[in-house]
PDB file of N, CA and C in Angstrom:
ATOM      1  N   UNK Z   6       5.427  12.984   6.552  1.00  0.00           N
ATOM      2  CA  UNK Z   6       5.022  14.621   6.251  1.00  0.00           C
ATOM      3  C   UNK Z   6       4.184  14.976   5.271  1.00  0.00           C
ATOM      4  N   UNK Z   7       3.780  15.925   5.277  1.00  0.00           N
ATOM      5  CA  UNK Z   7       2.475  16.061   4.245  1.00  0.00           C
ATOM      6  C   UNK Z   7       2.999  16.957   3.293  1.00  0.00           C
ATOM      7  N   UNK Z   8       2.661  16.584   2.023  1.00  0.00           N
ATOM      8  CA  UNK Z   8       2.951  16.841   1.034  1.00  0.00           C
ATOM      9  C   UNK Z   8       1.867  18.407   0.618  1.00  0.00           C
ATOM     10  N   UNK Z   9       2.407  19.641   0.290  1.00  0.00           N
ATOM     11  CA  UNK Z   9       1.496  20.949   0.146  1.00  0.00           C
ATOM     12  C   UNK Z   9       1.455  21.341   2.072  1.00  0.00           C
ATOM     13  N   UNK Z  10       1.760  21.086   2.723  1.00  0.00           N
ATOM     14  CA  UNK Z  10       1.433  22.077   4.087  1.00  0.00           C
ATOM     15  C   UNK Z  10       2.515  22.911   4.397  1.00  0.00           C
ATOM     16  N   UNK Z  11       3.968  23.017   3.601  1.00  0.00           N
ATOM     17  CA  UNK Z  11       4.497  24.207   3.605  1.00  0.00           C
ATOM     18  C   UNK Z  11       5.398  23.879   2.360  1.00  0.00           C
ATOM     19  N   UNK Z  12       6.217  25.015   2.371  1.00  0.00           N
ATOM     20  CA  UNK Z  12       7.048  25.537   1.533  1.00  0.00           C
ATOM     21  C   UNK Z  12       8.570  26.176   1.940  1.00  0.00           C
ATOM     22  N   UNK Z  13       9.531  25.558   1.170  1.00  0.00           N
ATOM     23  CA  UNK Z  13       9.739  24.391   0.463  1.00  0.00           C
ATOM     24  C   UNK Z  13       9.098  23.135   1.072  1.00  0.00           C
ATOM     25  N   UNK Z  14       9.394  22.283  -0.177  1.00  0.00           N
ATOM     26  CA  UNK Z  14       9.001  20.746   0.014  1.00  0.00           C
ATOM     27  C   UNK Z  14      10.249  20.133   0.237  1.00  0.00           C
ATOM     28  N   UNK Z  15      10.493  19.423   1.350  1.00  0.00           N
ATOM     29  CA  UNK Z  15      11.676  18.824   1.611  1.00  0.00           C
ATOM     30  C   UNK Z  15      11.539  16.930   1.153  1.00  0.00           C
ATOM     31  N   UNK Z  16      12.203  16.310   0.745  1.00  0.00           N
ATOM     32  CA  UNK Z  16      12.235  15.483  -0.073  1.00  0.00           C
ATOM     33  C   UNK Z  16      13.509  14.641   0.751  1.00  0.00           C
ATOM     34  N   UNK Z  17      13.183  13.463   1.554  1.00  0.00           N
ATOM     35  CA  UNK Z  17      14.179  12.565   1.655  1.00  0.00           C
ATOM     36  C   UNK Z  17      14.355  11.416   1.339  1.00  0.00           C
ATOM     37  N   UNK Z  18      15.026  11.046   0.903  1.00  0.00           N
ATOM     38  CA  UNK Z  18      15.532   9.910  -0.297  1.00  0.00           C
ATOM     39  C   UNK Z  18      16.666   8.884   0.352  1.00  0.00           C
ATOM     40  N   UNK Z  19      16.356   7.679   0.851  1.00  0.00           N
ATOM     41  CA  UNK Z  19      17.344   6.513   1.047  1.00  0.00           C
ATOM     42  C   UNK Z  19      17.435   5.354   0.343  1.00  0.00           C
ATOM     43  N   UNK Z  20      18.996   5.170   0.494  1.00  0.00           N
ATOM     44  CA  UNK Z  20      18.795   3.856  -0.612  1.00  0.00           C
ATOM     45  C   UNK Z  20      19.449   2.533   0.745  1.00  0.00           C
ATOM     46  N   UNK Z  21      18.307   1.695   0.543  1.00  0.00           N
ATOM     47  CA  UNK Z  21      18.945   0.699   1.496  1.00  0.00           C
ATOM     48  C   UNK Z  21      19.161  -0.709   0.671  1.00  0.00           C
ATOM     49  N   UNK Z  22      20.100  -1.690   1.269  1.00  0.00           N
ATOM     50  CA  UNK Z  22      20.209  -2.495   0.837  1.00  0.00           C
ATOM     51  C   UNK Z  22      19.353  -3.808   1.278  1.00  0.00           C
ATOM     52  N   UNK Z  23      18.879  -4.471   0.056  1.00  0.00           N
ATOM     53  CA  UNK Z  23      17.642  -5.537   0.722  1.00  0.00           C
ATOM     54  C   UNK Z  23      17.851  -6.990   0.277  1.00  0.00           C
ATOM     55  N   UNK Z  24      17.909  -7.845   1.357  1.00  0.00           N
ATOM     56  CA  UNK Z  24      18.028  -9.126   1.182  1.00  0.00           C
ATOM     57  C   UNK Z  24      16.817  -9.663   0.284  1.00  0.00           C
ATOM     58  N   UNK Z  25      17.132 -10.945  -0.186  1.00  0.00           N
ATOM     59  CA  UNK Z  25      15.802 -11.882  -0.818  1.00  0.00           C
ATOM     60  C   UNK Z  25      14.610 -11.988  -0.636  1.00  0.00           C
ATOM     61  N   UNK Z  26      13.761 -11.711  -0.607  1.00  0.00           N
ATOM     62  CA  UNK Z  26      12.208 -12.436  -0.352  1.00  0.00           C
ATOM     63  C   UNK Z  26      12.158 -10.671   0.875  1.00  0.00           C
ATOM     64  N   UNK Z  27      13.041  -9.627   1.063  1.00  0.00           N
ATOM     65  CA  UNK Z  27      12.897  -8.424   2.382  1.00  0.00           C
ATOM     66  C   UNK Z  27      11.194  -8.113   1.900  1.00  0.00           C
ATOM     67  N   UNK Z  28      10.577  -7.474   2.828  1.00  0.00           N
ATOM     68  CA  UNK Z  28       9.246  -6.784   2.122  1.00  0.00           C
ATOM     69  C   UNK Z  28       9.527  -5.618   3.297  1.00  0.00           C
ATOM     70  N   UNK Z  29       9.179  -4.385   2.427  1.00  0.00           N
ATOM     71  CA  UNK Z  29       9.654  -3.387   2.494  1.00  0.00           C
ATOM     72  C   UNK Z  29       8.058  -2.731   2.129  1.00  0.00           C
ATOM     73  N   UNK Z  30       7.627  -1.802   3.658  1.00  0.00           N
ATOM     74  CA  UNK Z  30       6.191  -2.105   4.422  1.00  0.00           C
ATOM     75  C   UNK Z  30       6.128   0.010   3.733  1.00  0.00           C
ATOM     76  N   UNK Z  31       5.257   0.782   3.533  1.00  0.00           N
ATOM     77  CA  UNK Z  31       5.318   2.446   3.475  1.00  0.00           C
ATOM     78  C   UNK Z  31       3.967   1.908   4.321  1.00  0.00           C
ATOM     79  N   UNK Z  32       3.480   2.848   5.310  1.00  0.00           N
ATOM     80  CA  UNK Z  32       2.463   3.018   5.695  1.00  0.00           C
ATOM     81  C   UNK Z  32       2.202   4.797   6.357  1.00  0.00           C
ATOM     82  N   UNK Z  33       0.733   4.769   6.364  1.00  0.00           N
ATOM     83  CA  UNK Z  33       0.658   6.328   6.951  1.00  0.00           C
ATOM     84  C   UNK Z  33       0.948   6.126   9.040  1.00  0.00           C
ATOM     85  N   UNK Z  34       0.284   7.224   9.117  1.00  0.00           N
ATOM     86  CA  UNK Z  34       0.441   6.901  10.542  1.00  0.00           C
ATOM     87  C   UNK Z  34      -0.708   6.466  11.529  1.00  0.00           C
ATOM     88  N   UNK Z  35      -1.936   6.030  10.493  1.00  0.00           N
ATOM     89  CA  UNK Z  35      -3.116   5.593  10.442  1.00  0.00           C
ATOM     90  C   UNK Z  35      -2.739   4.215  10.724  1.00  0.00           C
ATOM     91  N   UNK Z  36      -1.224   3.165  10.827  1.00  0.00           N
ATOM     92  CA  UNK Z  36      -0.917   2.609  11.130  1.00  0.00           C
ATOM     93  C   UNK Z  36       0.186   2.047  11.530  1.00  0.00           C
ATOM     94  N   UNK Z  37       1.260   2.944  11.857  1.00  0.00           N
ATOM     95  CA  UNK Z  37       2.194   3.122  12.332  1.00  0.00           C
ATOM     96  C   UNK Z  37       2.204   3.750  13.472  1.00  0.00           C
ATOM     97  N   UNK Z  38       2.342   3.299  14.975  1.00  0.00           N
ATOM     98  CA  UNK Z  38       2.233   3.806  16.033  1.00  0.00           C
ATOM     99  C   UNK Z  38       0.803   3.427  16.816  1.00  0.00           C
ATOM    100  N   UNK Z  39      -0.304   2.975  15.609  1.00  0.00           N
ATOM    101  CA  UNK Z  39      -1.078   1.749  16.132  1.00  0.00           C
ATOM    102  C   UNK Z  39      -1.099   0.351  16.554  1.00  0.00           C
ATOM    103  N   UNK Z  40      -0.329   0.274  16.005  1.00  0.00           N
ATOM    104  CA  UNK Z  40      -0.099  -1.256  15.743  1.00  0.00           C
ATOM    105  C   UNK Z  40       1.191  -1.536  16.133  1.00  0.00           C
ATOM    106  N   UNK Z  41       1.171  -2.608  17.288  1.00  0.00           N
ATOM    107  CA  UNK Z  41       2.729  -2.607  17.668  1.00  0.00           C
ATOM    108  C   UNK Z  41       3.409  -3.656  16.893  1.00  0.00           C
ATOM    109  N   UNK Z  42       5.067  -3.053  16.805  1.00  0.00           N
ATOM    110  CA  UNK Z  42       5.782  -4.008  16.024  1.00  0.00           C
ATOM    111  C   UNK Z  42       6.048  -5.004  15.531  1.00  0.00           C
ATOM    112  N   UNK Z  43       5.764  -6.448  17.079  1.00  0.00           N
ATOM    113  CA  UNK Z  43       5.522  -7.689  17.062  1.00  0.00           C
ATOM    114  C   UNK Z  43       4.209  -8.014  16.329  1.00  0.00           C
ATOM    115  N   UNK Z  44       3.220  -7.372  16.529  1.00  0.00           N
ATOM    116  CA  UNK Z  44       1.962  -7.544  15.616  1.00  0.00           C
ATOM    117  C   UNK Z  44       1.869  -7.476  14.005  1.00  0.00           C
ATOM    118  N   UNK Z  45       2.632  -6.226  14.018  1.00  0.00           N
ATOM    119  CA  UNK Z  45       2.894  -6.377  12.172  1.00  0.00           C
ATOM    120  C   UNK Z  45       3.761  -7.179  11.390  1.00  0.00           C
ATOM    121  N   UNK Z  46       5.180  -7.635  12.426  1.00  0.00           N
ATOM    122  CA  UNK Z  46       5.388  -8.420  12.493  1.00  0.00           C
ATOM    123  C   UNK Z  46       5.242 -10.357  11.960  1.00  0.00           C
ATOM    124  N   UNK Z  47       4.272 -10.329  12.870  1.00  0.00           N
ATOM    125  CA  UNK Z  47       3.588 -11.408  12.653  1.00  0.00           C
ATOM    126  C   UNK Z  47       2.550 -11.352  11.332  1.00  0.00           C
ATOM    127  N   UNK Z  48       1.975 -10.316  11.257  1.00  0.00           N
ATOM    128  CA  UNK Z  48       1.245 -10.378  10.146  1.00  0.00           C
ATOM    129  C   UNK Z  48       1.501  -9.961   8.823  1.00  0.00           C
ATOM    130  N   UNK Z  49       3.046  -9.625   8.552  1.00  0.00           N
ATOM    131  CA  UNK Z  49       3.820  -9.649   7.246  1.00  0.00           C
ATOM    132  C   UNK Z  49       4.668 -10.775   7.501  1.00  0.00           C
ATOM    133  N   UNK Z  50       4.655 -11.983   8.353  1.00  0.00           N
ATOM    134  CA  UNK Z  50       5.148 -12.964   8.054  1.00  0.00           C
ATOM    135  C   UNK Z  50       5.020 -13.993   6.869  1.00  0.00           C
ATOM    136  N   UNK Z  51       3.784 -14.245   6.577  1.00  0.00           N
ATOM    137  CA  UNK Z  51       3.331 -15.068   5.560  1.00  0.00           C
ATOM    138  C   UNK Z  51       3.739 -14.092   3.864  1.00  0.00           C
ATOM    139  N   UNK Z  52       3.867 -12.919   4.298  1.00  0.00           N
ATOM    140  CA  UNK Z  52       4.068 -12.076   3.092  1.00  0.00           C
ATOM    141  C   UNK Z  52       5.446 -12.326   2.562  1.00  0.00           C
ATOM    142  N   UNK Z  53       6.540 -12.057   3.413  1.00  0.00           N
ATOM    143  CA  UNK Z  53       7.740 -13.060   2.774  1.00  0.00           C
ATOM    144  C   UNK Z  53       7.568 -14.442   2.830  1.00  0.00           C
ATOM    145  N   UNK Z  54       7.253 -14.759   3.244  1.00  0.00           N
ATOM    146  CA  UNK Z  54       7.117 -16.555   2.488  1.00  0.00           C
ATOM    147  C   UNK Z  54       5.804 -16.630   1.031  1.00  0.00           C
ATOM    148  N   UNK Z  55       5.846 -15.450   0.430  1.00  0.00           N
ATOM    149  CA  UNK Z  55       5.095 -15.934  -0.792  1.00  0.00           C
ATOM    150  C   UNK Z  55       3.819 -15.533  -1.078  1.00  0.00           C
ATOM    151  N   UNK Z  56       2.916 -15.400   0.814  1.00  0.00           N
ATOM    152  CA  UNK Z  56       1.469 -14.911   0.176  1.00  0.00           C
ATOM    153  C   UNK Z  56       1.515 -13.354   0.152  1.00  0.00           C
ATOM    154  N   UNK Z  57       0.114 -13.310  -0.829  1.00  0.00           N
ATOM    155  CA  UNK Z  57       0.022 -12.466  -0.950  1.00  0.00           C
ATOM    156  C   UNK Z  57      -0.198 -11.165  -0.480  1.00  0.00           C
ATOM    157  N   UNK Z  58       0.492 -10.193  -1.002  1.00  0.00           N
ATOM    158  CA  UNK Z  58       0.715  -8.645  -0.152  1.00  0.00           C
ATOM    159  C   UNK Z  58      -0.257  -8.019  -0.231  1.00  0.00           C
ATOM    160  N   UNK Z  59      -1.414  -8.343  -0.710  1.00  0.00           N
ATOM    161  CA  UNK Z  59      -2.679  -7.295  -0.924  1.00  0.00           C
ATOM    162  C   UNK Z  59      -3.319  -7.673   0.553  1.00  0.00           C
ATOM    163  N   UNK Z  60      -3.722  -9.030   0.602  1.00  0.00           N
ATOM    164  CA  UNK Z  60      -4.116  -9.707   1.586  1.00  0.00           C
ATOM    165  C   UNK Z  60      -2.917  -9.366   3.284  1.00  0.00           C
ATOM    166  N   UNK Z  61      -2.078  -9.368   2.954  1.00  0.00           N
ATOM    167  CA  UNK Z  61      -0.909  -8.694   4.071  1.00  0.00           C
ATOM    168  C   UNK Z  61      -1.776  -7.438   4.228  1.00  0.00           C
ATOM    169  N   UNK Z  62      -1.818  -6.276   3.673  1.00  0.00           N
ATOM    170  CA  UNK Z  62      -2.241  -5.207   3.927  1.00  0.00           C
ATOM    171  C   UNK Z  62      -3.717  -4.988   4.199  1.00  0.00           C
ATOM    172  N   UNK Z  63      -4.328  -5.712   3.848  1.00  0.00           N
ATOM    173  CA  UNK Z  63      -5.494  -5.701   4.411  1.00  0.00           C
ATOM    174  C   UNK Z  63      -5.735  -6.218   6.000  1.00  0.00           C
ATOM    175  N   UNK Z  64      -5.134  -7.277   6.281  1.00  0.00           N
ATOM    176  CA  UNK Z  64      -4.996  -7.391   7.784  1.00  0.00           C
ATOM    177  C   UNK Z  64      -4.448  -6.555   8.609  1.00  0.00           C
ATOM    178  N   UNK Z  65      -3.519  -5.972   8.437  1.00  0.00           N
ATOM    179  CA  UNK Z  65      -2.307  -4.790   8.839  1.00  0.00           C
ATOM    180  C   UNK Z  65      -3.641  -3.802   8.718  1.00  0.00           C
ATOM    181  N   UNK Z  66      -4.562  -3.258   7.929  1.00  0.00           N
ATOM    182  CA  UNK Z  66      -5.636  -2.373   7.866  1.00  0.00           C
ATOM    183  C   UNK Z  66      -6.573  -2.789   8.818  1.00  0.00           C
ATOM    184  N   UNK Z  67      -7.020  -4.436   9.244  1.00  0.00           N
ATOM    185  CA  UNK Z  67      -7.417  -4.858   9.913  1.00  0.00           C
ATOM    186  C   UNK Z  67      -7.658  -4.322  11.241  1.00  0.00           C
ATOM    187  N   UNK Z  68      -5.987  -4.200  11.388  1.00  0.00           N
ATOM    188  CA  UNK Z  68      -5.149  -4.752  13.283  1.00  0.00           C
ATOM    189  C   UNK Z  68      -5.252  -3.392  12.989  1.00  0.00           C
ATOM    190  N   UNK Z  69      -4.784  -2.105  12.389  1.00  0.00           N
ATOM    191  CA  UNK Z  69      -5.097  -0.501  12.712  1.00  0.00           C
ATOM    192  C   UNK Z  69      -6.265  -0.404  13.088  1.00  0.00           C
ATOM    193  N   UNK Z  70      -7.585  -0.798  12.648  1.00  0.00           N
ATOM    194  CA  UNK Z  70      -8.773  -0.236  12.983  1.00  0.00           C
ATOM    195  C   UNK Z  70      -9.233  -1.352  13.997  1.00  0.00           C
ATOM    196  N   UNK Z  71      -9.467  -2.519  14.643  1.00  0.00           N
ATOM    197  CA  UNK Z  71      -9.393  -3.164  15.567  1.00  0.00           C
ATOM    198  C   UNK Z  71      -8.587  -2.180  16.809  1.00  0.00           C
ATOM    199  N   UNK Z  72      -7.557  -1.567  16.652  1.00  0.00           N
ATOM    200  CA  UNK Z  72      -6.947  -1.064  17.832  1.00  0.00           C
ATOM    201  C   UNK Z  72      -7.246   0.155  17.897  1.00  0.00           C
ATOM    202  N   UNK Z  73      -8.496   0.810  17.147  1.00  0.00           N
ATOM    203  CA  UNK Z  73      -9.089   2.140  17.546  1.00  0.00           C
ATOM    204  C   UNK Z  73      -8.051   3.476  16.504  1.00  0.00           C
ATOM    205  N   UNK Z  74      -7.606   2.623  15.499  1.00  0.00           N
ATOM    206  CA  UNK Z  74      -6.578   3.828  14.999  1.00  0.00           C
ATOM    207  C   UNK Z  74      -7.207   5.336  14.555  1.00  0.00           C
ATOM    208  N   UNK Z  75      -6.790   6.395  14.635  1.00  0.00           N
ATOM    209  CA  UNK Z  75      -7.071   7.986  15.086  1.00  0.00           C
ATOM    210  C   UNK Z  75      -7.871   8.332  13.868  1.00  0.00           C
ATOM    211  N   UNK Z  76      -6.904   7.860  12.720  1.00  0.00           N
ATOM    212  CA  UNK Z  76      -6.470   8.460  11.209  1.00  0.00           C
ATOM    213  C   UNK Z  76      -6.475   7.084  10.215  1.00  0.00           C
ATOM    214  N   UNK Z  77      -6.854   7.704   9.201  1.00  0.00           N
ATOM    215  CA  UNK Z  77      -7.007   7.043   8.109  1.00  0.00           C
ATOM    216  C   UNK Z  77      -5.879   5.960   7.810  1.00  0.00           C
ATOM    217  N   UNK Z  78      -5.992   4.981   7.680  1.00  0.00           N
ATOM    218  CA  UNK Z  78      -4.742   4.042   7.002  1.00  0.00           C
ATOM    219  C   UNK Z  78      -4.535   3.272   5.764  1.00  0.00           C
ATOM    220  N   UNK Z  79      -3.270   3.526   5.580  1.00  0.00           N
ATOM    221  CA  UNK Z  79      -2.164   3.769   4.566  1.00  0.00           C
ATOM    222  C   UNK Z  79      -1.801   2.831   4.329  1.00  0.00           C
ATOM    223  N   UNK Z  80      -1.170   1.948   3.389  1.00  0.00           N
ATOM    224  CA  UNK Z  80      -0.244   0.628   3.277  1.00  0.00           C
ATOM    225  C   UNK Z  80       0.341   0.375   2.467  1.00  0.00           C
ATOM    226  N   UNK Z  81       1.333   0.463   1.249  1.00  0.00           N
ATOM    227  CA  UNK Z  81       2.491  -0.299   0.534  1.00  0.00           C
ATOM    228  C   UNK Z  81       3.065  -1.267   0.797  1.00  0.00           C
ATOM    229  N   UNK Z  82       3.052  -2.485   0.207  1.00  0.00           N
ATOM    230  CA  UNK Z  82       3.882  -3.731   0.596  1.00  0.00           C
ATOM    231  C   UNK Z  82       4.728  -3.709  -0.710  1.00  0.00           C
ATOM    232  N   UNK Z  83       5.762  -4.259  -0.689  1.00  0.00           N
ATOM    233  CA  UNK Z  83       7.156  -4.337  -1.872  1.00  0.00           C
ATOM    234  C   UNK Z  83       7.878  -5.673  -1.338  1.00  0.00           C
ATOM    235  N   UNK Z  84       7.494  -6.314  -2.447  1.00  0.00           N
ATOM    236  CA  UNK Z  84       8.562  -7.815  -1.809  1.00  0.00           C
ATOM    237  C   UNK Z  84      10.141  -7.803  -3.172  1.00  0.00           C
ATOM    238  N   UNK Z  85      10.770  -7.592  -2.485  1.00  0.00           N
ATOM    239  CA  UNK Z  85      12.008  -8.540  -3.565  1.00  0.00           C
ATOM    240  C   UNK Z  85      11.979  -9.840  -3.891  1.00  0.00           C
ATOM    241  N   UNK Z  86      12.211  -9.940  -4.552  1.00  0.00           N
ATOM    242  CA  UNK Z  86      12.225 -11.139  -5.311  1.00  0.00           C
ATOM    243  C   UNK Z  86      13.612 -11.936  -5.762  1.00  0.00           C
TER     244      UNK Z  86
END
């Protein structure tokens, strides 16, 4: 959802239990729908095993650009320790 696109703002809040070393990916539509889930899984696998999350984000962004992403690409990765 876009913030500021309409009023009132609707905020969705979720609680999701996570296993140790789980990754949470938050991304824009420049990545979601552009890069297929199996490719994202492959890119994220090293991050589950302790690799740099920054490096994983860079690989995701590169994959979106290579796929011809029509929009800006934003991603945030969080790892549960």
